[in-house]
């Protein structure tokens, strides 16, 4: 049970980290220019400018496509369910003194914690996988480089004079791989509990 708890907790920590990473998708255009997108903002680095990396938040949640809003909501839901799973699992571990005289209660708490961990991984794994599928199969128009758009560039960034409007195919970022790894830890940990 302790190994399962430790793996699930590690996976939960990685899931929380994934939400804040800016590298869900990456696009590289030449040797000095790349663009990374996260759930909350987009960052662009152009070696030919003095500004280095520039990050801007997505201005409004409602201006993003529904798919993107669902991705955000499911990841936040995964963290909320994971926090509850962490609490319930902590009460069910053999180390916890609470309910120590009631072995059946501890067993029920451990099973409930394991089930909640599996629900957590369902939310986060579906999100990471569907986001990855959308990167492979679709050209996300919501992440397009357009120096002529209102505000200039990506999310108001105007340092892309040499780039024309590109509907690009982004590649997987480190956040997706981290999300998949977190899901594997939670599945193994939840199953062991």
Coordinates of C-alpha atoms in Angstrom, one line a residue:
X1 CA 0.0 0.0 0.0
X2 CA 2.8 2.4 0.8
X3 CA 4.5 1.9 -2.6
X4 CA 1.1 2.5 -4.3
X5 CA 0.6 5.6 -2.2
X6 CA 4.1 6.9 -3.0
X7 CA 3.6 6.3 -6.8
X8 CA 0.2 7.9 -6.8
X9 CA 1.5 10.9 -4.9
X10 CA 4.4 11.3 -7.3
X11 CA 2.0 11.1 -10.3
X12 CA -0.3 13.7 -8.7
X13 CA 2.6 16.1 -8.2
X14 CA 3.6 15.6 -11.9
X15 CA 0.0 16.2 -12.9
X16 CA -0.1 19.5 -11.0
X17 CA 3.2 20.5 -12.6
X18 CA 1.9 19.7 -16.1
X19 CA -0.9 22.3 -15.8
X20 CA 1.7 25.1 -15.4
X21 CA 4.2 24.0 -18.1
X22 CA 4.3 26.1 -21.2
X23 CA 5.4 23.3 -23.5
X24 CA 2.3 21.3 -24.3
X25 CA 3.1 21.9 -28.0
X26 CA 6.2 23.1 -29.7
X27 CA 6.8 24.5 -33.2
X28 CA 10.3 25.3 -34.4
X29 CA 10.8 27.5 -37.4
X30 CA 14.5 27.5 -38.4
X31 CA 17.5 27.5 -36.0
X32 CA 16.6 30.4 -33.8
X33 CA 12.8 30.6 -33.7
X34 CA 10.4 28.4 -31.8
X35 CA 7.0 28.7 -30.3
X36 CA 5.6 26.8 -27.3
X37 CA 2.1 26.7 -26.1
X38 CA 0.7 25.8 -22.7
X39 CA -2.8 25.8 -21.3
X40 CA -2.6 29.4 -20.2
X41 CA -0.1 31.1 -22.4
X42 CA 2.1 31.0 -25.5
X43 CA 5.8 31.7 -25.6
X44 CA 7.9 32.7 -28.6
X45 CA 11.6 32.9 -28.9
X46 CA 13.4 34.6 -31.8
X47 CA 17.2 34.6 -31.7
X48 CA 17.3 37.6 -34.1
X49 CA 15.6 39.9 -31.6
X50 CA 16.9 41.3 -28.4
X51 CA 13.8 40.5 -26.4
X52 CA 14.6 36.7 -26.1
X53 CA 11.6 34.7 -25.1
X54 CA 8.3 36.5 -24.9
X55 CA 5.3 34.9 -23.3
X56 CA 1.7 36.2 -23.3
X57 CA -1.3 34.8 -21.7
X58 CA -4.3 33.8 -23.7
X59 CA -6.4 36.9 -23.2
X60 CA -9.8 35.3 -22.4
X61 CA -11.0 31.8 -21.8
X62 CA -14.0 32.3 -23.9
X63 CA -12.0 33.2 -27.0
X64 CA -10.4 29.8 -27.0
X65 CA -12.0 26.9 -28.9
X66 CA -14.3 24.5 -26.9
X67 CA -11.7 21.7 -27.1
X68 CA -9.1 23.9 -25.4
X69 CA -11.6 24.9 -22.7
X70 CA -12.5 21.3 -22.1
X71 CA -8.8 20.4 -21.8
X72 CA -8.3 23.1 -19.2
X73 CA -11.4 22.0 -17.2
X74 CA -10.5 18.3 -17.2
X75 CA -7.0 19.0 -16.0
X76 CA -8.3 21.2 -13.2
X77 CA -10.9 18.5 -12.4
X78 CA -8.1 15.9 -12.3
X79 CA -6.2 18.0 -9.8
X80 CA -9.3 18.4 -7.6
X81 CA -10.1 14.7 -7.6
X82 CA -6.4 13.9 -7.1
X83 CA -6.3 16.2 -4.0
X84 CA -9.3 14.3 -2.6
X85 CA -7.7 11.0 -3.5
X86 CA -4.5 12.1 -1.7
X87 CA -6.5 13.0 1.5
X88 CA -8.5 9.7 1.5
X89 CA -5.4 7.6 0.7
X90 CA -3.5 9.2 3.5
X91 CA -6.2 8.3 6.0
X92 CA -6.2 4.7 4.6
X93 CA -2.4 4.1 4.9
X94 CA -1.1 1.9 7.6
X95 CA 1.0 4.7 8.9
X96 CA -2.0 6.9 9.7
X97 CA -3.2 6.7 13.4
X98 CA -6.7 7.7 12.6
X99 CA -9.0 4.7 12.2
X100 CA -6.1 2.5 13.4
X101 CA -8.4 0.3 15.5
X102 CA -10.8 -0.3 12.6
X103 CA -9.0 -2.4 9.9
X104 CA -12.1 -2.6 7.7
X105 CA -12.5 1.2 7.7
X106 CA -8.8 1.5 6.6
X107 CA -9.4 -1.1 3.9
X108 CA -12.4 0.8 2.6
X109 CA -10.5 4.1 2.7
X110 CA -7.6 2.5 0.8
X111 CA -9.9 1.1 -1.9
X112 CA -11.8 4.4 -2.2
X113 CA -8.4 6.2 -2.5
X114 CA -7.3 3.8 -5.2
X115 CA -10.6 4.3 -7.1
X116 CA -10.2 8.1 -6.8
X117 CA -6.7 7.9 -8.2
X118 CA -7.9 5.9 -11.2
X119 CA -10.6 8.6 -11.8
X120 CA -7.8 11.2 -11.6
X121 CA -5.8 9.4 -14.2
X122 CA -8.8 9.0 -16.4
X123 CA -9.3 12.7 -16.5
X124 CA -5.6 13.6 -17.0
X125 CA -4.8 10.8 -19.4
X126 CA -7.8 11.5 -21.6
X127 CA -6.7 15.1 -21.8
X128 CA -3.1 14.5 -22.7
X129 CA -3.9 11.8 -25.2
X130 CA -6.7 13.8 -26.9
X131 CA -4.4 16.9 -27.0
X132 CA -1.7 14.8 -28.6
X133 CA -4.1 13.4 -31.1
X134 CA -5.3 16.8 -32.1
X135 CA -1.6 17.9 -32.6
X136 CA -1.1 15.0 -35.0
X137 CA -4.3 15.0 -36.9
X138 CA -5.4 18.6 -37.0
X139 CA -3.8 21.9 -37.7
X140 CA -4.8 23.9 -34.6
X141 CA -5.9 27.2 -36.1
X142 CA -6.1 28.7 -32.7
X143 CA -2.3 28.6 -32.6
X144 CA -1.4 30.4 -35.8
X145 CA 1.4 32.9 -36.5
X146 CA 0.0 35.9 -38.2
X147 CA 1.8 39.2 -38.1
X148 CA -1.2 40.9 -39.7
X149 CA -3.7 39.9 -37.1
X150 CA -5.1 42.5 -34.7
X151 CA -2.4 43.0 -32.1
X152 CA 0.2 41.6 -34.4
X153 CA 1.5 38.1 -34.1
X154 CA 0.7 35.4 -31.7
X155 CA -1.4 36.6 -28.9
X156 CA -0.4 40.2 -29.6
X157 CA 3.3 39.4 -30.1
X158 CA 4.6 41.5 -33.0
X159 CA 8.2 40.3 -33.3
X160 CA 7.5 37.9 -36.2
X161 CA 7.9 40.2 -39.2
X162 CA 9.7 37.5 -41.3
X163 CA 7.0 34.9 -40.7
X164 CA 3.9 34.8 -42.8
X165 CA 0.6 33.3 -41.7
X166 CA 1.4 29.7 -41.0
X167 CA -1.1 27.0 -40.0
X168 CA 1.5 24.8 -38.5
X169 CA 1.7 21.3 -37.2
X170 CA 3.0 21.4 -33.7
X171 CA 4.9 18.6 -32.1
X172 CA 4.5 17.1 -28.7
X173 CA 5.9 19.1 -25.9
X174 CA 7.5 17.9 -22.6
X175 CA 4.2 18.5 -20.8
X176 CA 2.5 15.8 -22.7
X177 CA 5.2 13.3 -22.0
X178 CA 5.2 14.3 -18.3
X179 CA 1.4 13.9 -18.3
X180 CA 1.6 10.5 -19.7
X181 CA 4.3 9.5 -17.2
X182 CA 2.2 10.9 -14.3
X183 CA -0.7 8.9 -15.5
X184 CA 1.4 5.7 -15.5
X185 CA 2.5 6.4 -12.0
X186 CA -1.0 7.0 -10.8
X187 CA -2.4 3.9 -12.5
X188 CA 0.3 1.7 -11.0
X189 CA -0.1 3.3 -7.6
X190 CA -3.9 3.2 -7.6
X191 CA -3.9 -0.5 -8.7
X192 CA -1.4 -1.3 -5.9
X193 CA -3.7 0.4 -3.3

